[in-house]
Amino acid sequence: MTVDLEFHLKVTLVLVAAVLTLTSAFASIKRFLACRRFVRTHGCQPVSKSLNKDPFLGLDAIPWTIRAVLQHRILERTCERFRVYGNTFTVKELQRRAILTVEPENIKTILSVKFHDYGIKNRLKPFQPLLGKGIFDTDGDHWASSRALIRPSFTRDQVADLTTLEALIQDLFKLLPRDGKTIVDLQDLFFRYTIDSATEFLFGQSVGTLKKNHSDVEFAHAFHYAQRAVIIRGMLGPLKMFYPDRKADECNRICRDFAQQFVEEAFRAVAIQKQGQNNPKAELKQKKHIFSNELASRTTDKIRVQDELMNVLLAGRDTTASLLSNLFFSLTKNPAIWDKLRREVASLDGRAPTYDELRSLRYARCCMNESLRLHPVVPRNEREAVRDTVLPLGGGKDGLSPIFVPKGTLVGYNLYAMHRRTDFYGPDAEEFRPERWEDGNLQPHWEYLPFNGGPRICIGQQYALTEVGYVLVRMAQEFGVLESCDAGPWEESLTLTLCSRNGTKVCLTPA
Ligand code: HEM
């Protein structure tokens, strides 16, 4: 009896194993045939260059990456790789195959033409503890409704209000030494400037880090730590469970609680407004276009408003500060450009510019464009294919044929390298030369993407350029000499955004 049972059990197990193997083999064959059909239909050719010699796990690429990160040269080294391997190549990262590209046509396809074939699924997990679910870390319908909710808060009227920017400039000026010999790190102050302006714009009340000692401002401190924790969670992936970070949990709580009080206030203000009560405070805030109030007037979901506030704060704060820091780093190294900028700004006779005057200062705009070209603050990005799809370039020996992108493949696009392509920007592509943008000489499309493109294009572009332009112009009016106090070249500090590793150290002499 026992022997019989054992025998039956064994037979059943063998049968189950055989069925599973056959099913899996059948699925693999079906998949293989479907892929082959897809490849033929679209005329795809294999990508001829792969980074790895180890085709299984791609372990050979890991020491290179670690070395480049430790030397703070991952972007520079990646440019070299594109020069050696061509504009599109593949790389194996453990079990996963990724495609890296600096072809504008491919990037246009990912971000626009075949937008629905790609997603950012892997972003939500590391970002969610701080941001919840909002415009920056979701896909599909959730993202679309976030975008629809937020978009009306970025009309011309909202971004053209320069009152806050001027008040903060006065705070900034008070912290700048004027003896031409005391060294100050503008980068640190720009990060404070942008958190003050972002909190004013989003919450209707600035955290005021320029007014106080920075480290006294709990929210700013917690937000800084929480952002670093996002990067670590992103890098660790599933290994995150072995690295619990209590401080990050606490910082996430501080940030979200901080935003929540403004959400409550916004809903109160909207309720009062709806009841038509005469509340002067609510009326004043209404005039100021407070982002949280705008959202509260369009949804009843408080968590949603809190999440979107955190998303926009993260998307908008460090990016703008990084552009300011990189731009001023380049300006300190190029006194002739600073002088030329000051000559343009002299047309304002020392007055603070209006929004329209700001937009008419062409050389100032060239300087910002050039900084975003040379040091794009979001220097690399990626999307994951959510279905089998195709990219127009990168296949075959000449890299000019379409390539097959199987579902689940990561496609990374590197703006830092693309913005330095000499075939687009000339032999001096590595130089900071705002003149290349003068007289409409350069009108790139998908070869220049500091704010991304397609349906997910940066929603705060005008806001950011207004803010950076304003600081630039006011500084140029105030200071005749901007002397670099950093003997070395610009070095990368790559976190969520790209800024200068050694800050922006200057000595300032008033005009
Ligand atoms: C120099 C400053 C800025 C740069 C270079 C920049 C760049 C970018 C880039 C490259 C993206 C696309 C990210 C992706 O899809 O992977 C993006 C998205 C976004 N940016 Fe900006 N940004 C800047 C400032 C701002 C500001 C000031 C705000 C708001 C106050 C803002 C709000 C957003 C939002 C909400 C998104 C997500 C859009 C979406 O996915 O639909 N950005 N930005």
Coordinates of C-alpha atoms and ligand atoms in Angstrom, one line a residue:
M1 CA 0.0 0.0 0.0
T2 CA 2.8 2.5 1.1
V3 CA 4.9 1.4 -1.9
D4 CA 1.9 2.0 -4.2
L5 CA 1.3 5.5 -2.7
E6 CA 5.0 6.4 -3.1
F7 CA 4.9 5.2 -6.7
H8 CA 1.8 7.2 -7.5
L9 CA 3.3 10.3 -5.9
K10 CA 6.5 10.0 -7.9
V11 CA 4.5 9.5 -11.2
T12 CA 2.4 12.6 -10.4
L13 CA 5.4 14.7 -9.6
V14 CA 7.1 13.6 -12.8
L15 CA 4.0 14.4 -14.8
V16 CA 3.6 17.8 -13.1
A17 CA 7.3 18.6 -13.8
A18 CA 6.9 17.5 -17.4
V19 CA 3.7 19.6 -17.9
L20 CA 5.4 22.6 -16.4
T21 CA 8.5 22.2 -18.5
L22 CA 6.5 21.7 -21.6
T23 CA 4.3 24.8 -20.8
S24 CA 7.3 26.9 -20.2
A25 CA 9.1 25.6 -23.3
F26 CA 5.9 26.2 -25.3
A27 CA 5.6 29.8 -23.9
S28 CA 9.3 30.4 -24.7
I29 CA 8.9 29.2 -28.3
K30 CA 5.7 31.2 -28.8
R31 CA 7.5 34.3 -27.4
F32 CA 10.5 33.6 -29.6
L33 CA 8.3 33.3 -32.7
A34 CA 6.3 36.4 -31.9
C35 CA 9.6 38.4 -31.4
R36 CA 10.9 37.1 -34.7
R37 CA 7.8 38.1 -36.5
F38 CA 7.9 41.6 -34.8
V39 CA 11.5 42.0 -35.8
R40 CA 10.8 41.1 -39.4
T41 CA 7.7 43.2 -39.7
H42 CA 9.6 46.3 -38.5
G43 CA 12.8 45.6 -40.3
C44 CA 14.8 45.6 -37.1
Q45 CA 18.5 44.8 -36.9
P46 CA 20.4 43.9 -33.8
V47 CA 22.3 46.6 -31.9
S48 CA 25.9 45.9 -33.0
K49 CA 27.7 47.2 -29.9
S50 CA 27.4 45.9 -26.4
L51 CA 29.3 47.1 -23.5
N52 CA 29.8 43.8 -21.8
K53 CA 32.2 41.0 -22.4
D54 CA 30.3 38.9 -19.9
P55 CA 27.0 38.4 -21.8
F56 CA 25.2 36.6 -18.9
L57 CA 25.3 39.0 -15.9
G58 CA 27.3 41.8 -17.2
L59 CA 29.5 41.7 -14.1
D60 CA 32.5 43.1 -16.0
A61 CA 30.9 46.6 -16.3
I62 CA 30.5 47.0 -12.5
P63 CA 34.1 47.9 -11.5
W64 CA 34.1 50.6 -14.3
T65 CA 30.9 52.1 -12.9
I66 CA 32.1 52.1 -9.3
R67 CA 35.4 53.7 -10.3
A68 CA 33.7 56.4 -12.3
V69 CA 31.3 57.2 -9.5
L70 CA 34.1 57.4 -6.9
Q71 CA 36.0 59.7 -9.2
H72 CA 32.8 61.9 -9.7
R73 CA 33.2 61.4 -13.4
I74 CA 30.4 59.1 -14.3
L75 CA 29.0 61.6 -16.9
E76 CA 32.3 62.4 -18.5
R77 CA 33.2 58.7 -18.7
T78 CA 29.8 57.9 -20.2
C79 CA 30.5 60.5 -22.9
E80 CA 33.7 58.5 -23.7
R81 CA 31.7 55.4 -24.0
F82 CA 29.3 56.9 -26.5
R83 CA 32.4 58.0 -28.5
V84 CA 33.7 54.5 -28.5
Y85 CA 30.5 52.4 -28.8
G86 CA 28.5 54.8 -31.0
N87 CA 25.2 56.6 -30.4
T88 CA 23.2 53.6 -29.3
F89 CA 24.6 50.5 -27.5
T90 CA 23.4 47.8 -25.1
V91 CA 24.4 47.1 -21.6
K92 CA 23.6 44.1 -19.4
E93 CA 22.8 44.9 -15.8
L94 CA 22.6 41.7 -13.9
Q95 CA 19.5 40.0 -15.3
R96 CA 18.4 43.0 -17.2
R97 CA 19.3 44.3 -20.7
A98 CA 19.3 48.0 -21.1
I99 CA 19.7 50.2 -24.2
L100 CA 21.5 53.5 -23.9
T101 CA 21.1 56.1 -26.6
V102 CA 22.0 59.7 -27.5
E103 CA 20.0 59.7 -30.7
P104 CA 17.4 62.5 -30.8
E105 CA 15.1 60.4 -33.0
N106 CA 15.1 57.6 -30.4
I107 CA 14.5 60.0 -27.6
K108 CA 11.6 61.6 -29.5
T109 CA 10.2 58.1 -30.0
I110 CA 10.4 57.2 -26.3
L111 CA 9.0 60.5 -25.0
S112 CA 6.5 61.4 -27.7
V113 CA 5.8 59.3 -30.8
K114 CA 5.5 56.0 -28.8
F115 CA 4.8 57.6 -25.4
H116 CA 2.3 54.8 -24.5
D117 CA 4.9 52.1 -25.1
Y118 CA 7.0 53.3 -22.1
G119 CA 6.6 54.0 -18.4
I120 CA 8.4 54.9 -15.2
K121 CA 7.1 52.0 -13.1
N122 CA 10.4 51.7 -11.2
R123 CA 10.2 55.3 -9.9
L124 CA 7.2 54.9 -7.6
K125 CA 8.8 52.5 -4.9
P126 CA 11.7 54.7 -3.9
F127 CA 9.8 58.0 -4.2
Q128 CA 6.5 57.0 -2.6
P129 CA 7.4 57.3 1.1
L130 CA 8.2 61.0 0.6
L131 CA 6.0 61.9 -2.3
G132 CA 3.0 59.6 -2.1
K133 CA 1.5 59.2 -5.6
G134 CA 1.6 62.2 -7.8
I135 CA 2.6 63.7 -11.1
F136 CA 6.3 62.9 -10.8
D137 CA 6.2 59.3 -9.8
T138 CA 3.2 57.7 -11.5
D139 CA 2.1 56.6 -14.9
G140 CA -1.1 56.1 -16.9
D141 CA -4.4 57.5 -15.7
H142 CA -3.1 58.6 -12.3
W143 CA -0.4 60.6 -14.0
A144 CA -2.8 62.1 -16.5
S145 CA -5.2 63.3 -13.8
S146 CA -2.3 64.8 -11.8
R147 CA -1.2 66.7 -14.9
A148 CA -4.7 68.0 -15.5
L149 CA -5.0 69.0 -11.9
I150 CA -1.7 70.9 -11.7
R151 CA -1.4 72.4 -15.2
P152 CA -3.8 75.4 -14.5
S153 CA -1.5 76.5 -11.7
F154 CA 1.3 77.3 -14.2
T155 CA -0.4 79.9 -16.3
R156 CA 1.4 83.1 -17.3
D157 CA -0.1 85.1 -14.5
Q158 CA 1.2 82.7 -11.8
V159 CA 4.7 82.6 -13.2
A160 CA 4.9 86.3 -14.0
D161 CA 4.5 87.4 -10.3
L162 CA 7.9 88.7 -9.4
T163 CA 7.1 90.1 -6.0
T164 CA 8.3 87.1 -4.0
L165 CA 11.4 86.8 -6.1
E166 CA 12.4 90.4 -5.3
A167 CA 11.7 90.0 -1.6
L168 CA 14.0 87.0 -1.6
I169 CA 16.7 88.7 -3.6
Q170 CA 16.8 91.3 -0.8
D171 CA 17.2 88.5 1.7
L172 CA 20.0 87.0 -0.5
F173 CA 21.8 90.3 -0.9
K174 CA 22.0 90.7 2.9
L175 CA 24.0 87.5 3.1
L176 CA 26.5 88.3 0.4
P177 CA 29.9 89.8 1.4
R178 CA 30.9 92.8 -0.7
D179 CA 34.6 93.4 0.0
G180 CA 35.9 91.5 -3.0
K181 CA 37.9 89.1 -0.8
T182 CA 35.6 87.1 1.4
I183 CA 34.7 83.8 -0.1
V184 CA 31.0 82.9 -0.3
D185 CA 29.4 79.7 -1.7
L186 CA 26.6 80.8 -3.9
Q187 CA 25.4 77.3 -4.4
D188 CA 24.5 76.9 -0.8
L189 CA 22.6 80.2 -0.9
F190 CA 20.8 79.3 -4.2
F191 CA 19.5 76.1 -2.6
R192 CA 18.1 78.3 0.2
Y193 CA 16.7 80.8 -2.2
T194 CA 14.8 78.1 -4.2
I195 CA 13.3 76.3 -1.1
D196 CA 12.1 79.7 0.2
S197 CA 10.5 80.6 -3.2
A198 CA 9.1 77.1 -3.8
T199 CA 7.4 77.0 -0.4
E200 CA 6.0 80.5 -0.9
F201 CA 4.6 79.5 -4.3
L202 CA 3.3 76.1 -3.2
F203 CA 2.2 76.7 0.4
G204 CA 1.7 80.5 0.4
Q205 CA 4.3 80.8 3.1
S206 CA 8.1 80.6 2.8
V207 CA 10.2 78.5 5.2
G208 CA 12.5 81.5 5.2
T209 CA 15.9 79.7 5.2
L210 CA 17.6 82.9 4.0
K211 CA 16.3 84.8 7.0
K212 CA 17.2 82.2 9.6
N213 CA 20.1 79.9 10.2
H214 CA 19.6 77.2 7.6
S215 CA 20.0 74.3 10.0
D216 CA 17.3 75.8 12.3
V217 CA 14.7 75.2 9.6
E218 CA 13.5 71.6 10.4
F219 CA 11.5 71.2 7.2
A220 CA 14.4 72.2 4.9
H221 CA 16.8 69.9 6.8
A222 CA 14.3 67.0 6.7
F223 CA 13.6 67.5 3.0
H224 CA 17.3 67.4 2.2
Y225 CA 17.8 64.2 4.0
A226 CA 14.6 62.6 2.7
Q227 CA 15.7 63.3 -0.9
R228 CA 19.0 61.6 -0.3
A229 CA 17.2 58.6 1.1
V230 CA 15.1 58.4 -2.1
I231 CA 18.3 58.0 -4.1
I232 CA 19.6 55.3 -1.8
R233 CA 16.3 53.4 -1.9
G234 CA 16.4 53.7 -5.7
M235 CA 20.0 52.2 -5.8
L236 CA 19.2 49.4 -3.4
G237 CA 16.1 48.2 -5.1
P238 CA 14.8 45.0 -3.4
L239 CA 17.9 45.0 -1.1
K240 CA 16.3 48.0 0.7
M241 CA 14.8 45.7 3.3
F242 CA 18.3 45.0 4.6
Y243 CA 18.9 48.7 5.1
P244 CA 16.2 50.2 7.3
D245 CA 16.7 54.0 7.7
R246 CA 14.7 55.3 10.7
K247 CA 16.0 58.8 10.1
A248 CA 14.6 58.8 6.6
D249 CA 11.2 57.6 7.9
E250 CA 11.2 60.4 10.4
C251 CA 12.2 63.0 7.8
N252 CA 9.4 61.8 5.5
R253 CA 7.0 62.2 8.3
I254 CA 8.2 65.8 9.1
C255 CA 8.0 66.8 5.4
R256 CA 4.5 65.3 4.9
D257 CA 3.2 66.7 8.2
F258 CA 4.6 70.1 7.2
A259 CA 2.8 70.0 3.9
Q260 CA -0.4 68.7 5.5
Q261 CA -0.9 71.8 7.6
F262 CA -1.0 73.9 4.4
V263 CA -3.4 71.4 2.8
E264 CA -5.8 71.9 5.8
E265 CA -5.4 75.6 5.5
A266 CA -6.0 75.5 1.8
F267 CA -9.2 73.6 2.2
R268 CA -10.4 76.0 4.9
A269 CA -9.6 79.0 2.6
V270 CA -11.5 77.4 -0.3
A271 CA -14.5 76.5 2.0
I272 CA -14.6 80.1 3.2
Q273 CA -14.4 81.4 -0.3
K274 CA -17.2 79.1 -1.4
Q275 CA -19.4 80.3 1.5
G276 CA -18.7 83.8 0.2
Q277 CA -17.6 85.0 3.6
N278 CA -15.6 88.1 3.8
N279 CA -12.3 86.9 5.1
P280 CA -9.4 89.3 4.2
K281 CA -6.7 86.7 4.8
A282 CA -8.3 84.3 2.4
E283 CA -8.8 87.0 -0.1
L284 CA -5.2 88.0 0.1
K285 CA -4.1 84.5 -0.4
Q286 CA -6.4 84.1 -3.3
K287 CA -4.7 87.0 -5.0
K288 CA -1.3 85.5 -4.5
H289 CA -2.2 82.4 -6.5
I290 CA -1.2 79.9 -3.9
F291 CA -0.7 76.5 -5.5
S292 CA -2.3 74.5 -2.6
N293 CA -5.4 76.7 -2.7
E294 CA -5.7 76.2 -6.4
L295 CA -5.5 72.4 -6.1
A296 CA -8.0 72.5 -3.1
S297 CA -10.4 74.3 -5.3
R298 CA -10.3 71.6 -7.9
T299 CA -10.5 68.4 -5.8
T300 CA -11.9 67.3 -2.5
D301 CA -9.1 64.7 -1.9
K302 CA -6.8 66.0 0.7
I303 CA -4.2 63.3 0.4
R304 CA -4.1 63.9 -3.4
V305 CA -3.3 67.6 -2.8
Q306 CA -0.6 66.8 -0.2
D307 CA 1.0 64.3 -2.6
E308 CA 1.0 66.7 -5.5
L309 CA 2.5 69.4 -3.3
M310 CA 5.4 67.1 -2.4
N311 CA 5.8 66.0 -6.0
V312 CA 6.0 69.5 -7.4
L313 CA 8.3 70.6 -4.6
L314 CA 10.7 67.8 -5.4
A315 CA 10.5 68.4 -9.1
G316 CA 11.0 72.1 -8.9
R317 CA 13.3 73.0 -6.1
D318 CA 16.7 71.4 -6.6
T319 CA 16.5 71.6 -10.4
T320 CA 16.2 75.4 -10.3
A321 CA 18.9 75.7 -7.6
S322 CA 21.2 73.5 -9.6
L323 CA 20.8 75.6 -12.8
L324 CA 21.6 78.7 -10.8
S325 CA 24.7 77.1 -9.3
N326 CA 26.0 75.6 -12.6
L327 CA 25.3 78.9 -14.4
F328 CA 27.2 81.0 -11.9
F329 CA 30.1 78.5 -11.8
S330 CA 30.5 79.0 -15.5
L331 CA 30.1 82.8 -15.3
T332 CA 32.8 83.1 -12.6
K333 CA 35.2 81.4 -15.0
N334 CA 34.3 83.7 -17.8
P335 CA 34.6 87.4 -16.8
A336 CA 34.1 88.6 -20.4
I337 CA 30.7 86.9 -20.5
W338 CA 29.7 88.5 -17.1
D339 CA 30.7 91.9 -18.5
K340 CA 28.6 91.4 -21.6
L341 CA 25.7 90.3 -19.6
R342 CA 26.0 93.4 -17.4
R343 CA 26.1 95.6 -20.5
E344 CA 22.8 94.1 -21.6
V345 CA 21.2 94.5 -18.1
A346 CA 22.4 98.1 -18.0
S347 CA 19.4 98.9 -20.3
L348 CA 17.2 98.6 -17.2
D349 CA 19.0 101.6 -15.5
G350 CA 19.3 99.6 -12.3
R351 CA 15.6 99.0 -11.9
A352 CA 14.3 95.5 -11.1
P353 CA 12.9 94.0 -14.4
T354 CA 9.3 93.4 -15.2
Y355 CA 8.3 90.0 -16.5
D356 CA 8.3 91.3 -20.1
E357 CA 11.6 93.1 -19.7
L358 CA 13.1 89.9 -18.3
R359 CA 11.9 87.9 -21.3
S360 CA 13.4 90.5 -23.7
L361 CA 17.0 90.1 -22.3
R362 CA 18.3 87.9 -25.0
Y363 CA 21.9 87.4 -23.8
A364 CA 20.7 86.4 -20.4
R365 CA 18.5 83.8 -22.0
C366 CA 21.5 82.6 -24.1
C367 CA 23.5 82.2 -20.9
M368 CA 20.7 80.0 -19.3
N369 CA 20.4 77.9 -22.5
E370 CA 24.1 77.4 -22.6
S371 CA 24.3 76.3 -18.9
L372 CA 21.5 73.8 -19.5
R373 CA 23.2 72.5 -22.5
L374 CA 26.6 72.0 -20.9
H375 CA 25.3 70.9 -17.5
P376 CA 21.7 69.7 -17.9
V377 CA 20.4 69.5 -14.4
V378 CA 18.6 66.2 -15.2
P379 CA 21.5 64.8 -17.2
R380 CA 20.2 61.3 -17.8
N381 CA 16.9 59.6 -17.6
E382 CA 15.2 56.3 -18.4
R383 CA 12.0 54.7 -19.4
E384 CA 10.9 51.1 -19.3
A385 CA 9.2 49.5 -22.3
V386 CA 5.7 48.3 -21.2
R387 CA 5.2 46.3 -24.4
D388 CA 7.3 45.1 -27.3
T389 CA 8.2 48.1 -29.4
V390 CA 10.7 49.6 -31.8
L391 CA 13.2 52.4 -31.9
P392 CA 14.1 54.0 -35.2
L393 CA 17.9 54.0 -34.9
G394 CA 20.8 52.0 -33.5
G395 CA 20.5 48.7 -35.4
G396 CA 23.0 47.2 -37.9
K397 CA 26.7 48.0 -38.4
D398 CA 26.0 51.6 -39.3
G399 CA 23.5 52.1 -36.5
L400 CA 20.9 53.4 -38.9
S401 CA 18.3 50.6 -38.8
P402 CA 15.4 50.2 -36.4
I403 CA 15.9 48.1 -33.2
F404 CA 13.6 45.8 -31.4
V405 CA 12.9 46.8 -27.8
P406 CA 11.3 43.8 -25.9
K407 CA 8.8 44.6 -23.1
G408 CA 10.6 45.2 -19.8
T409 CA 13.8 46.6 -21.4
L410 CA 15.1 49.8 -19.9
V411 CA 16.0 52.5 -22.4
G412 CA 18.4 55.1 -20.9
Y413 CA 18.9 58.5 -22.7
N414 CA 21.8 60.6 -21.8
L415 CA 21.4 64.3 -22.3
Y416 CA 24.8 65.2 -20.9
A417 CA 26.4 63.3 -23.7
M418 CA 23.9 64.3 -26.4
H419 CA 24.3 68.0 -25.5
R420 CA 28.0 67.6 -26.2
R421 CA 27.8 65.9 -29.6
T422 CA 30.1 67.8 -31.9
D423 CA 28.0 67.0 -34.9
F424 CA 25.2 69.1 -33.4
Y425 CA 27.1 71.8 -31.5
G426 CA 30.4 72.0 -33.3
P427 CA 34.0 71.3 -32.3
D428 CA 33.7 73.6 -29.3
A429 CA 30.8 71.7 -27.8
E430 CA 32.6 71.3 -24.5
E431 CA 33.0 75.0 -24.0
F432 CA 30.6 77.4 -22.3
R433 CA 29.8 79.8 -25.1
P434 CA 26.4 81.6 -24.8
E435 CA 27.0 83.3 -28.2
R436 CA 26.2 80.0 -30.0
W437 CA 22.5 80.8 -29.1
E438 CA 22.6 84.4 -30.4
D439 CA 20.6 85.5 -33.4
G440 CA 18.7 82.3 -33.5
N441 CA 21.8 80.5 -34.9
L442 CA 21.0 77.4 -33.0
Q443 CA 17.4 76.1 -33.0
P444 CA 17.7 72.5 -31.8
H445 CA 14.7 70.3 -31.4
W446 CA 15.1 66.9 -29.9
E447 CA 18.9 67.4 -29.7
Y448 CA 18.4 69.8 -26.8
L449 CA 16.2 68.6 -24.0
P450 CA 16.9 70.1 -20.6
F451 CA 13.2 70.1 -19.8
N452 CA 12.3 66.9 -21.4
G453 CA 9.8 66.7 -24.3
G454 CA 6.5 65.1 -25.2
P455 CA 3.4 64.8 -22.8
R456 CA 5.7 64.7 -19.7
I457 CA 7.6 67.9 -20.6
C458 CA 8.5 69.9 -17.5
I459 CA 5.5 71.8 -16.3
G460 CA 7.5 74.4 -14.5
Q461 CA 9.8 75.4 -17.3
Q462 CA 8.6 79.0 -17.5
Y463 CA 8.5 79.3 -13.8
A464 CA 12.1 78.1 -13.5
L465 CA 13.5 80.3 -16.3
T466 CA 11.7 83.3 -14.8
E467 CA 13.2 82.6 -11.4
V468 CA 16.7 81.9 -12.6
G469 CA 16.6 84.9 -15.0
Y470 CA 15.5 87.2 -12.3
V471 CA 18.3 86.2 -9.9
L472 CA 20.8 86.5 -12.8
V473 CA 19.7 90.0 -13.7
R474 CA 19.5 91.3 -10.2
M475 CA 23.0 89.8 -9.4
A476 CA 24.4 91.4 -12.6
Q477 CA 23.0 94.8 -11.6
E478 CA 24.4 94.5 -8.1
F479 CA 27.9 93.1 -8.7
G480 CA 30.5 94.3 -11.1
V481 CA 33.0 91.6 -10.5
L482 CA 32.3 87.9 -9.8
E483 CA 35.7 86.3 -9.1
S484 CA 36.0 82.5 -9.0
C485 CA 37.6 81.2 -5.8
D486 CA 37.8 77.7 -7.1
A487 CA 41.0 76.9 -8.9
G488 CA 39.7 73.7 -10.4
P489 CA 37.3 73.0 -13.2
W490 CA 33.6 72.2 -12.7
E491 CA 33.1 68.7 -11.2
E492 CA 29.9 66.7 -11.1
S493 CA 27.8 66.1 -8.1
L494 CA 25.1 63.8 -9.3
T495 CA 22.1 63.2 -7.0
L496 CA 18.6 63.7 -8.2
T497 CA 19.9 66.6 -10.1
L498 CA 23.4 67.7 -11.3
C499 CA 25.3 70.5 -9.6
S500 CA 28.8 71.5 -8.9
R501 CA 30.7 69.2 -6.4
N502 CA 32.7 72.0 -5.0
G503 CA 29.9 74.5 -4.8
T504 CA 30.1 77.9 -6.5
K505 CA 32.7 79.8 -4.5
V506 CA 33.1 83.4 -5.4
C507 CA 34.4 86.8 -4.1
L508 CA 32.0 89.6 -5.0
T509 CA 32.7 93.2 -5.7
P510 CA 29.7 95.6 -6.0
A511 CA 29.0 97.5 -9.2
Ligands
HEM1 C1 15.9 74.5 -14.3 C2 14.9 74.0 -13.7 C3 14.2 72.8 -14.2 C4 14.6 71.8 -15.0 C5 15.9 71.7 -15.7 C6 13.5 70.8 -15.0 C7 13.6 69.6 -15.8 C8 12.6 68.7 -15.8 C9 12.7 67.4 -16.5 C10 13.8 66.9 -17.3 C11 11.5 66.8 -16.3 C12 11.1 65.4 -16.8 C13 11.4 64.3 -15.8 C14 10.9 63.0 -16.3 O1 9.9 62.8 -16.9 O2 11.6 62.0 -16.1 C15 10.7 67.6 -15.4 C16 9.4 67.3 -15.0 C17 8.7 68.0 -14.1 N1 9.0 69.3 -13.7 FE1 10.7 70.3 -14.1 N2 12.5 71.2 -14.2 C18 12.8 72.4 -13.7 C19 12.1 73.2 -12.8 C20 10.8 72.9 -12.4 C21 10.0 73.7 -11.6 C22 10.5 75.1 -11.0 C23 8.9 73.1 -11.4 C24 7.7 73.5 -10.6 C25 7.6 74.5 -9.8 C26 8.9 71.8 -12.1 C27 7.9 70.9 -12.1 C28 8.0 69.7 -12.8 C29 7.0 68.7 -12.8 C30 5.7 68.7 -12.0 C31 7.4 67.6 -13.6 C32 6.7 66.3 -13.9 C33 6.0 66.5 -15.2 C34 5.3 65.2 -15.6 O3 5.8 64.1 -15.4 O4 4.2 65.3 -16.3 N3 10.1 71.8 -12.8 N4 11.4 68.8 -15.2

